[in-house]
mmCIF file of C-alpha atoms in Angstrom:
data_model
loop_
_atom_site.group_PDB
_atom_site.id
_atom_site.type_symbol
_atom_site.label_atom_id
_atom_site.label_comp_id
_atom_site.label_asym_id
_atom_site.label_seq_id
_atom_site.Cartn_x
_atom_site.Cartn_y
_atom_site.Cartn_z
ATOM 1 C CA MET A 106 -6.461 8.646 -31.743
ATOM 2 C CA LEU A 107 -4.913 8.518 -28.303
ATOM 3 C CA THR A 108 -1.226 9.239 -27.895
ATOM 4 C CA CYS A 109 0.986 6.998 -25.743
ATOM 5 C CA LYS A 110 1.019 9.727 -23.114
ATOM 6 C CA ASP A 111 -2.795 9.799 -23.078
ATOM 7 C CA PHE A 112 -2.760 6.045 -22.691
ATOM 8 C CA LEU A 113 -0.311 6.129 -19.781
ATOM 9 C CA SER A 114 -2.289 8.792 -17.967
ATOM 10 C CA GLU A 115 -5.377 6.516 -17.999
ATOM 11 C CA LEU A 116 -3.494 3.274 -17.367
ATOM 12 C CA SER A 117 -4.051 3.071 -13.619
ATOM 13 C CA ASP A 118 -7.805 3.614 -13.898
ATOM 14 C CA TYR A 119 -7.923 1.175 -16.800
ATOM 15 C CA LEU A 120 -6.243 -1.537 -14.729
ATOM 16 C CA ASP A 121 -8.640 -0.819 -11.854
ATOM 17 C CA ASP A 122 -11.493 -1.093 -14.324
ATOM 18 C CA SER A 123 -12.710 2.352 -13.370
ATOM 19 C CA VAL A 124 -12.868 4.046 -16.763
ATOM 20 C CA ASP A 125 -16.126 4.452 -18.643
ATOM 21 C CA SER A 126 -16.803 2.208 -21.604
ATOM 22 C CA GLU A 127 -16.082 4.860 -24.234
ATOM 23 C CA ILE A 128 -12.574 5.548 -22.893
ATOM 24 C CA LYS A 129 -12.017 1.855 -22.349
ATOM 25 C CA ALA A 130 -12.717 1.167 -26.030
ATOM 26 C CA LYS A 131 -10.263 3.882 -27.069
ATOM 27 C CA LEU A 132 -7.578 2.524 -24.742
ATOM 28 C CA GLU A 133 -8.039 -0.965 -26.080
ATOM 29 C CA GLU A 134 -7.852 0.292 -29.623
ATOM 30 C CA HIS A 135 -4.547 2.012 -28.785
ATOM 31 C CA ILE A 136 -3.083 -1.013 -27.080
ATOM 32 C CA LYS A 137 -3.790 -3.242 -30.086
ATOM 33 C CA ALA A 138 -1.866 -0.887 -32.357
ATOM 34 C CA CYS A 139 0.979 0.011 -29.996
ATOM 35 C CA PRO A 140 3.267 -2.833 -28.848
ATOM 36 C CA ASN A 141 5.132 -0.601 -26.375
ATOM 37 C CA CYS A 142 1.964 0.400 -24.554
ATOM 38 C CA TRP A 143 0.840 -3.217 -24.574
ATOM 39 C CA VAL A 144 4.063 -4.191 -22.786
ATOM 40 C CA VAL A 145 3.776 -1.338 -20.296
ATOM 41 C CA CYS A 146 0.161 -2.243 -19.567
ATOM 42 C CA ASP A 147 0.955 -5.938 -19.170
ATOM 43 C CA THR A 148 3.956 -5.377 -16.899
ATOM 44 C CA THR A 149 2.136 -2.769 -14.800
ATOM 45 C CA ARG A 150 -0.703 -5.260 -14.288
ATOM 46 C CA LYS A 151 1.888 -7.859 -13.239
ATOM 47 C CA THR A 152 3.514 -5.340 -10.900
ATOM 48 C CA ILE A 153 0.223 -4.908 -9.058
ATOM 49 C CA GLN A 154 -0.424 -8.661 -9.036
ATOM 50 C CA VAL A 155 2.979 -9.574 -7.660
ATOM 51 C CA TYR A 156 2.453 -7.229 -4.685
ATOM 52 C CA LYS A 157 -1.060 -8.486 -4.094
ATOM 53 C CA GLY A 158 0.359 -12.011 -4.042
ATOM 54 C CA GLN A 159 2.487 -11.073 -1.026
ATOM 55 C CA THR A 160 -0.271 -11.640 1.502
ATOM 56 C CA GLU A 161 2.011 -12.419 4.420
ATOM 57 C CA CYS A 162 1.003 -10.161 7.281
ATOM 58 C CA SER A 163 1.456 -12.219 10.411
ATOM 59 C CA ILE A 164 3.010 -10.443 13.336
ATOM 60 C CA PRO A 165 6.071 -11.708 15.226
ATOM 61 C CA LEU A 166 5.047 -13.199 18.588
ATOM 62 C CA ASP A 167 7.328 -10.951 20.649
ATOM 63 C CA ILE A 168 5.897 -7.834 19.027
ATOM 64 C CA HIS A 169 2.347 -9.046 19.651
ATOM 65 C CA ALA A 170 3.201 -9.765 23.296
ATOM 66 C CA ARG A 171 4.694 -6.306 23.854
ATOM 67 C CA LEU A 172 1.674 -4.661 22.223
ATOM 68 C CA MET A 173 -0.738 -6.540 24.475
ATOM 69 C CA ALA A 174 1.373 -5.660 27.534
ATOM 70 C CA ALA A 175 1.263 -1.964 26.591
ATOM 71 C CA ILE A 176 -2.524 -2.090 26.192
ATOM 72 C CA GLU A 177 -2.962 -3.934 29.506
ATOM 73 C CA LYS A 178 -0.858 -1.295 31.214
ATOM 74 C CA LYS A 179 -3.058 1.423 29.730
ATOM 75 C CA CYS A 180 -6.190 -0.446 30.839
ATOM 76 C CA ALA A 181 -4.831 -0.679 34.365
ATOM 77 C CA GLU A 182 -3.993 3.042 34.436
ATOM 78 C CA ARG A 183 -7.484 3.932 33.302
ATOM 79 C CA GLY A 184 -9.056 1.552 35.773
ATOM 80 C CA LYS A 185 -7.428 3.335 38.711
ATOM 81 C CA MET B 28 -12.739 -4.865 0.081
ATOM 82 C CA SER B 29 -15.738 -7.140 0.049
ATOM 83 C CA ALA B 30 -14.509 -10.672 0.536
ATOM 84 C CA PRO B 31 -16.967 -13.547 0.940
ATOM 85 C CA GLY B 32 -18.241 -13.597 4.503
ATOM 86 C CA SER B 33 -17.289 -9.973 5.016
ATOM 87 C CA GLU B 34 -20.774 -9.162 6.310
ATOM 88 C CA ALA B 35 -20.344 -11.607 9.162
ATOM 89 C CA ILE B 36 -16.956 -10.057 9.938
ATOM 90 C CA VAL B 37 -18.461 -6.564 9.937
ATOM 91 C CA SER B 38 -21.213 -7.506 12.362
ATOM 92 C CA GLU B 39 -18.751 -9.331 14.616
ATOM 93 C CA GLU B 40 -16.587 -6.230 14.474
ATOM 94 C CA SER B 41 -19.402 -3.854 15.375
ATOM 95 C CA GLY B 42 -20.205 -6.102 18.337
ATOM 96 C CA ASP B 43 -16.593 -5.913 19.505
ATOM 97 C CA LEU B 44 -16.574 -2.164 18.929
ATOM 98 C CA ALA B 45 -19.700 -1.601 21.000
ATOM 99 C CA LEU B 46 -18.277 -3.682 23.843
ATOM 100 C CA ALA B 47 -14.843 -2.043 23.594
ATOM 101 C CA ARG B 48 -16.483 1.358 23.968
ATOM 102 C CA THR B 49 -17.890 0.227 27.309
ATOM 103 C CA GLY B 50 -14.343 -0.633 28.401
ATOM 104 C CA ASP B 51 -14.405 -4.352 27.615
ATOM 105 C CA ALA B 52 -10.694 -5.224 27.308
ATOM 106 C CA GLN B 53 -11.306 -8.590 25.627
ATOM 107 C CA ALA B 54 -13.384 -6.943 22.896
ATOM 108 C CA PHE B 55 -10.583 -4.475 22.226
ATOM 109 C CA ALA B 56 -8.084 -7.360 22.164
ATOM 110 C CA ASN B 57 -10.247 -8.990 19.470
ATOM 111 C CA LEU B 58 -10.029 -5.817 17.388
ATOM 112 C CA ILE B 59 -6.267 -5.745 17.837
ATOM 113 C CA GLN B 60 -5.897 -9.343 16.759
ATOM 114 C CA ARG B 61 -7.903 -8.677 13.635
ATOM 115 C CA TYR B 62 -5.754 -5.795 12.453
ATOM 116 C CA GLU B 63 -2.340 -5.848 14.150
ATOM 117 C CA GLY B 64 -0.669 -7.781 11.319
ATOM 118 C CA LYS B 65 -1.888 -5.358 8.672
ATOM 119 C CA ILE B 66 -1.018 -2.293 10.744
ATOM 120 C CA PHE B 67 2.467 -3.651 11.475
ATOM 121 C CA ARG B 68 3.078 -4.383 7.798
ATOM 122 C CA LEU B 69 1.815 -0.946 6.833
ATOM 123 C CA ALA B 70 4.065 0.697 9.438
ATOM 124 C CA GLN B 71 7.059 -1.291 8.222
ATOM 125 C CA HIS B 72 6.430 -0.239 4.653
ATOM 126 C CA ILE B 73 6.172 3.439 5.513
ATOM 127 C CA THR B 74 8.930 3.685 8.133
ATOM 128 C CA GLN B 75 11.177 1.055 6.508
ATOM 129 C CA ASN B 76 12.335 0.110 9.941
ATOM 130 C CA ARG B 77 11.191 -2.664 12.257
ATOM 131 C CA GLU B 78 11.773 -0.800 15.500
ATOM 132 C CA ASP B 79 9.879 2.276 14.323
ATOM 133 C CA ALA B 80 7.142 0.025 12.990
ATOM 134 C CA GLU B 81 6.719 -1.573 16.409
ATOM 135 C CA ASP B 82 6.465 1.884 18.010
ATOM 136 C CA VAL B 83 3.892 2.902 15.422
ATOM 137 C CA LEU B 84 1.912 -0.273 16.074
ATOM 138 C CA GLN B 85 1.788 0.358 19.825
ATOM 139 C CA GLU B 86 1.046 4.062 19.497
ATOM 140 C CA THR B 87 -1.737 3.354 17.014
ATOM 141 C CA PHE B 88 -3.608 0.929 19.241
ATOM 142 C CA LEU B 89 -2.983 2.962 22.397
ATOM 143 C CA LYS B 90 -4.405 6.033 20.674
ATOM 144 C CA ALA B 91 -7.306 4.048 19.291
ATOM 145 C CA TYR B 92 -8.006 2.710 22.792
ATOM 146 C CA THR B 93 -7.942 6.085 24.505
ATOM 147 C CA HIS B 94 -9.879 7.874 21.740
ATOM 148 C CA LEU B 95 -12.380 5.158 20.943
ATOM 149 C CA ASP B 96 -15.211 7.502 21.972
ATOM 150 C CA GLN B 97 -14.131 9.811 19.127
ATOM 151 C CA PHE B 98 -14.569 7.110 16.511
ATOM 152 C CA GLN B 99 -17.733 8.232 14.752
ATOM 153 C CA GLY B 100 -18.659 4.955 13.176
ATOM 154 C CA ASN B 101 -19.269 6.627 9.825
ATOM 155 C CA SER B 102 -16.105 5.080 8.437
ATOM 156 C CA LYS B 103 -14.792 1.587 8.924
ATOM 157 C CA PHE B 104 -12.815 0.975 12.101
ATOM 158 C CA TYR B 105 -9.945 -0.281 9.963
ATOM 159 C CA THR B 106 -9.856 2.966 7.931
ATOM 160 C CA TRP B 107 -9.868 4.922 11.163
ATOM 161 C CA ILE B 108 -6.875 3.065 12.630
ATOM 162 C CA VAL B 109 -5.050 3.183 9.287
ATOM 163 C CA ARG B 110 -5.356 6.944 9.452
ATOM 164 C CA ILE B 111 -3.882 6.980 12.954
ATOM 165 C CA ALA B 112 -1.102 4.590 11.915
ATOM 166 C CA VAL B 113 -0.184 6.608 8.803
ATOM 167 C CA ASN B 114 0.065 9.791 10.878
ATOM 168 C CA GLN B 115 2.218 8.074 13.479
ATOM 169 C CA ALA B 116 4.449 6.574 10.791
ATOM 170 C CA LEU B 117 4.912 9.901 8.991
ATOM 171 C CA MET B 118 5.781 11.532 12.312
ATOM 172 C CA LYS B 119 8.487 8.912 12.795
ATOM 173 C CA LEU B 120 9.910 9.740 9.393
ATOM 174 C CA ARG B 121 9.894 13.455 10.142
ATOM 175 C CA LYS B 122 11.810 12.853 13.356
ATOM 176 C CA ARG B 123 14.574 11.164 11.436
ATOM 177 C CA LYS B 124 16.853 14.069 10.686
ATOM 178 C CA THR B 125 18.568 12.319 7.830
ATOM 179 C CA ASP B 126 15.342 11.840 5.890
ATOM 180 C CA ARG B 127 14.386 15.039 4.164
ATOM 181 C CA THR B 128 11.666 13.756 1.899
ATOM 182 C CA VAL B 129 9.068 12.992 4.492
ATOM 183 C CA SER B 130 6.217 15.329 3.758
ATOM 184 C CA MET B 131 3.193 13.920 1.999
ATOM 185 C CA ASP B 132 3.762 16.651 -0.566
ATOM 186 C CA GLU B 133 7.517 16.605 -0.991
ATOM 187 C CA GLY B 134 9.196 14.525 -3.624
ATOM 188 C CA ILE B 135 6.225 14.885 -5.927
ATOM 189 C CA ASP B 136 7.148 15.198 -9.555
ATOM 190 C CA THR B 137 5.393 17.639 -11.794
ATOM 191 C CA GLY B 138 3.419 15.663 -14.298
ATOM 192 C CA GLU B 139 6.333 15.105 -16.642
ATOM 193 C CA ASP B 140 7.235 11.812 -15.061
ATOM 194 C CA ILE B 141 4.508 9.741 -16.667
ATOM 195 C CA VAL B 142 6.942 7.895 -18.848
ATOM 196 C CA ALA B 143 7.911 4.349 -19.577
ATOM 197 C CA ARG B 144 11.606 3.903 -20.197
ATOM 198 C CA GLU B 145 12.056 0.178 -19.704
ATOM 199 C CA ILE B 146 10.023 -1.562 -22.349
ATOM 200 C CA ALA B 147 10.517 -5.280 -22.025
ATOM 201 C CA THR B 148 8.173 -8.184 -21.526
ATOM 202 C CA TRP B 149 8.495 -10.163 -18.308
ATOM 203 C CA ASP B 150 9.022 -13.834 -17.784
ATOM 204 C CA PRO B 151 5.641 -15.535 -17.495
ATOM 205 C CA SER B 152 5.880 -15.963 -13.723
ATOM 206 C CA PRO B 153 8.448 -13.771 -11.980
ATOM 207 C CA GLU B 154 7.507 -15.450 -8.694
ATOM 208 C CA GLU B 155 9.205 -18.616 -9.883
ATOM 209 C CA GLN B 156 12.423 -16.918 -10.954
ATOM 210 C CA TYR B 157 13.357 -16.042 -7.407
ATOM 211 C CA GLY B 158 13.124 -17.728 -4.021
ATOM 212 C CA ARG B 159 10.379 -16.521 -1.695
ATOM 213 C CA GLU B 160 12.683 -14.436 0.486
ATOM 214 C CA GLU B 161 14.627 -13.040 -2.421
ATOM 215 C CA LEU B 162 11.405 -12.005 -4.134
ATOM 216 C CA ALA B 163 10.140 -10.336 -0.959
ATOM 217 C CA GLU B 164 13.433 -8.430 -0.730
ATOM 218 C CA ILE B 165 13.198 -7.230 -4.335
ATOM 219 C CA LEU B 166 9.605 -6.073 -3.835
ATOM 220 C CA ASP B 167 10.350 -4.359 -0.512
ATOM 221 C CA SER B 168 13.377 -2.506 -1.761
ATOM 222 C CA ALA B 169 11.456 -1.289 -4.817
ATOM 223 C CA VAL B 170 8.676 0.106 -2.596
ATOM 224 C CA GLN B 171 11.208 1.659 -0.249
ATOM 225 C CA SER B 172 12.853 3.520 -3.087
ATOM 226 C CA LEU B 173 9.634 5.441 -3.806
ATOM 227 C CA ALA B 174 9.176 8.933 -2.344
ATOM 228 C CA PRO B 175 7.014 8.709 0.829
ATOM 229 C CA ALA B 176 4.122 10.497 -0.899
ATOM 230 C CA TYR B 177 3.928 7.767 -3.534
ATOM 231 C CA ARG B 178 4.917 4.923 -1.265
ATOM 232 C CA THR B 179 2.139 5.641 1.213
ATOM 233 C CA VAL B 180 -0.563 5.730 -1.460
ATOM 234 C CA PHE B 181 0.730 2.548 -3.109
ATOM 235 C CA VAL B 182 0.888 0.684 0.202
ATOM 236 C CA LEU B 183 -2.676 1.627 1.124
ATOM 237 C CA ARG B 184 -4.187 0.965 -2.303
ATOM 238 C CA ASP B 185 -2.297 -2.013 -3.655
ATOM 239 C CA ILE B 186 -0.916 -3.751 -0.591
ATOM 240 C CA GLU B 187 -3.546 -3.034 2.055
ATOM 241 C CA ASP B 188 -6.310 -3.079 -0.543
ATOM 242 C CA LEU B 189 -8.079 0.104 0.551
ATOM 243 C CA SER B 190 -10.371 1.740 -1.990
ATOM 244 C CA THR B 191 -9.447 5.056 -3.607
ATOM 245 C CA GLU B 192 -11.998 6.804 -1.367
ATOM 246 C CA GLU B 193 -10.702 5.143 1.810
ATOM 247 C CA THR B 194 -7.114 6.014 0.887
ATOM 248 C CA ALA B 195 -8.111 9.636 0.238
ATOM 249 C CA ALA B 196 -9.835 9.787 3.635
ATOM 250 C CA ALA B 197 -6.918 8.147 5.456
ATOM 251 C CA LEU B 198 -4.362 10.538 3.948
ATOM 252 C CA ASP B 199 -6.463 13.706 3.763
ATOM 253 C CA LEU B 200 -5.941 13.827 0.015
ATOM 254 C CA SER B 201 -8.356 14.475 -2.827
ATOM 255 C CA ILE B 202 -9.377 11.539 -5.000
ATOM 256 C CA PRO B 203 -7.543 12.941 -8.074
ATOM 257 C CA ALA B 204 -4.388 13.294 -5.938
ATOM 258 C CA VAL B 205 -4.638 9.654 -4.813
ATOM 259 C CA LYS B 206 -5.140 8.502 -8.397
ATOM 260 C CA SER B 207 -2.282 10.569 -9.733
ATOM 261 C CA ARG B 208 0.119 9.353 -7.048
ATOM 262 C CA LEU B 209 -0.960 5.765 -7.495
ATOM 263 C CA LEU B 210 -0.338 5.946 -11.233
ATOM 264 C CA ARG B 211 3.147 7.337 -10.712
ATOM 265 C CA ALA B 212 3.933 4.832 -7.967
ATOM 266 C CA ARG B 213 2.828 1.918 -10.128
ATOM 267 C CA LEU B 214 4.790 3.146 -13.136
ATOM 268 C CA GLN B 215 7.932 3.727 -11.091
ATOM 269 C CA LEU B 216 7.681 0.266 -9.536
ATOM 270 C CA ARG B 217 7.121 -1.264 -12.955
ATOM 271 C CA GLU B 218 10.373 0.316 -14.129
ATOM 272 C CA LYS B 219 12.274 -1.000 -11.128
ATOM 273 C CA LEU B 220 10.827 -4.499 -11.282
ATOM 274 C CA THR B 221 11.369 -4.780 -15.032
ATOM 275 C CA LYS B 222 15.112 -4.746 -14.330
ATOM 276 C CA PHE B 223 14.676 -7.982 -12.378
ATOM 277 C CA PHE B 224 11.820 -9.682 -14.143
ATOM 278 C CA LYS B 225 12.370 -8.945 -17.804
ATOM 279 C CA HIS B 226 12.397 -11.816 -20.181
ATOM 280 C CA LYS B 227 16.069 -12.590 -20.717
ATOM 281 C CA GLY B 228 15.655 -13.122 -24.446
ATOM 282 C CA ASP B 229 14.870 -9.421 -24.823
ATOM 283 C CA ASP B 230 18.478 -8.612 -24.049
ATOM 284 C CA ALA B 231 19.797 -10.581 -27.018
ATOM 285 C CA PHE B 232 20.228 -7.565 -29.268
ATOM 286 C CA ALA B 233 22.019 -5.564 -26.619
ATOM 287 C CA TYR B 234 25.184 -7.536 -27.350
ATOM 288 C CA MET B 235 25.227 -6.869 -31.061
#
């Protein structure tokens, strides 16, 4: 039987679905019998999801403009 | 990292890359537009500072522009610029005299920190408990409280959606090191977020 510590050390790979089927079966067996690990697993999955849900990555217009100006300046220097 | 239509994006990107290598400014501008938002967000997460993030953004694309001939093409362009951006961002942190935990190896705990202290279920949808801005603030401050070594891995893997292999390449880390840091980062964030998102009913016995 896996201990809670064993379970935690595999949790990340389990959530990424990158454990082999034998370990996966053992982890799932543990989780069914251990309410604490079930909660930790569930809330860690939600932690990842809530960050993935934050997809906002637009760039402020002034920052974009200054970046393009810096690149244009570099282009001009190289063109000389 | 394979979204629908990603093949078309890749071929469009390789076209822009080929042209940019010949000095085509518009092609390079296309590459910038594709990635500037992600690079800026990444820089903000690592430096925790908008001004530094803007510097990192500019330095990243200027370096990419001047060293484009050194890009081998055996990794994705995005992974290559992420690597430049991470290095620039870490340099910014090192320059800040007040921040002592800036090395990719400092602030690493020794294996004994794989613990779960806060055991409480969350409300079904934490997103609805808080306003959009308030939620973003909670999430940002939780990430910022991580040691840079963990924060950087978490940002690349779970926010920027790089694979374990790409993250390892970008940070010059082994795959086991990436996995171990990601696990600790996720567990530490879970602890922090549980304080905000836990199901209120679970506190009932605390008052008895």
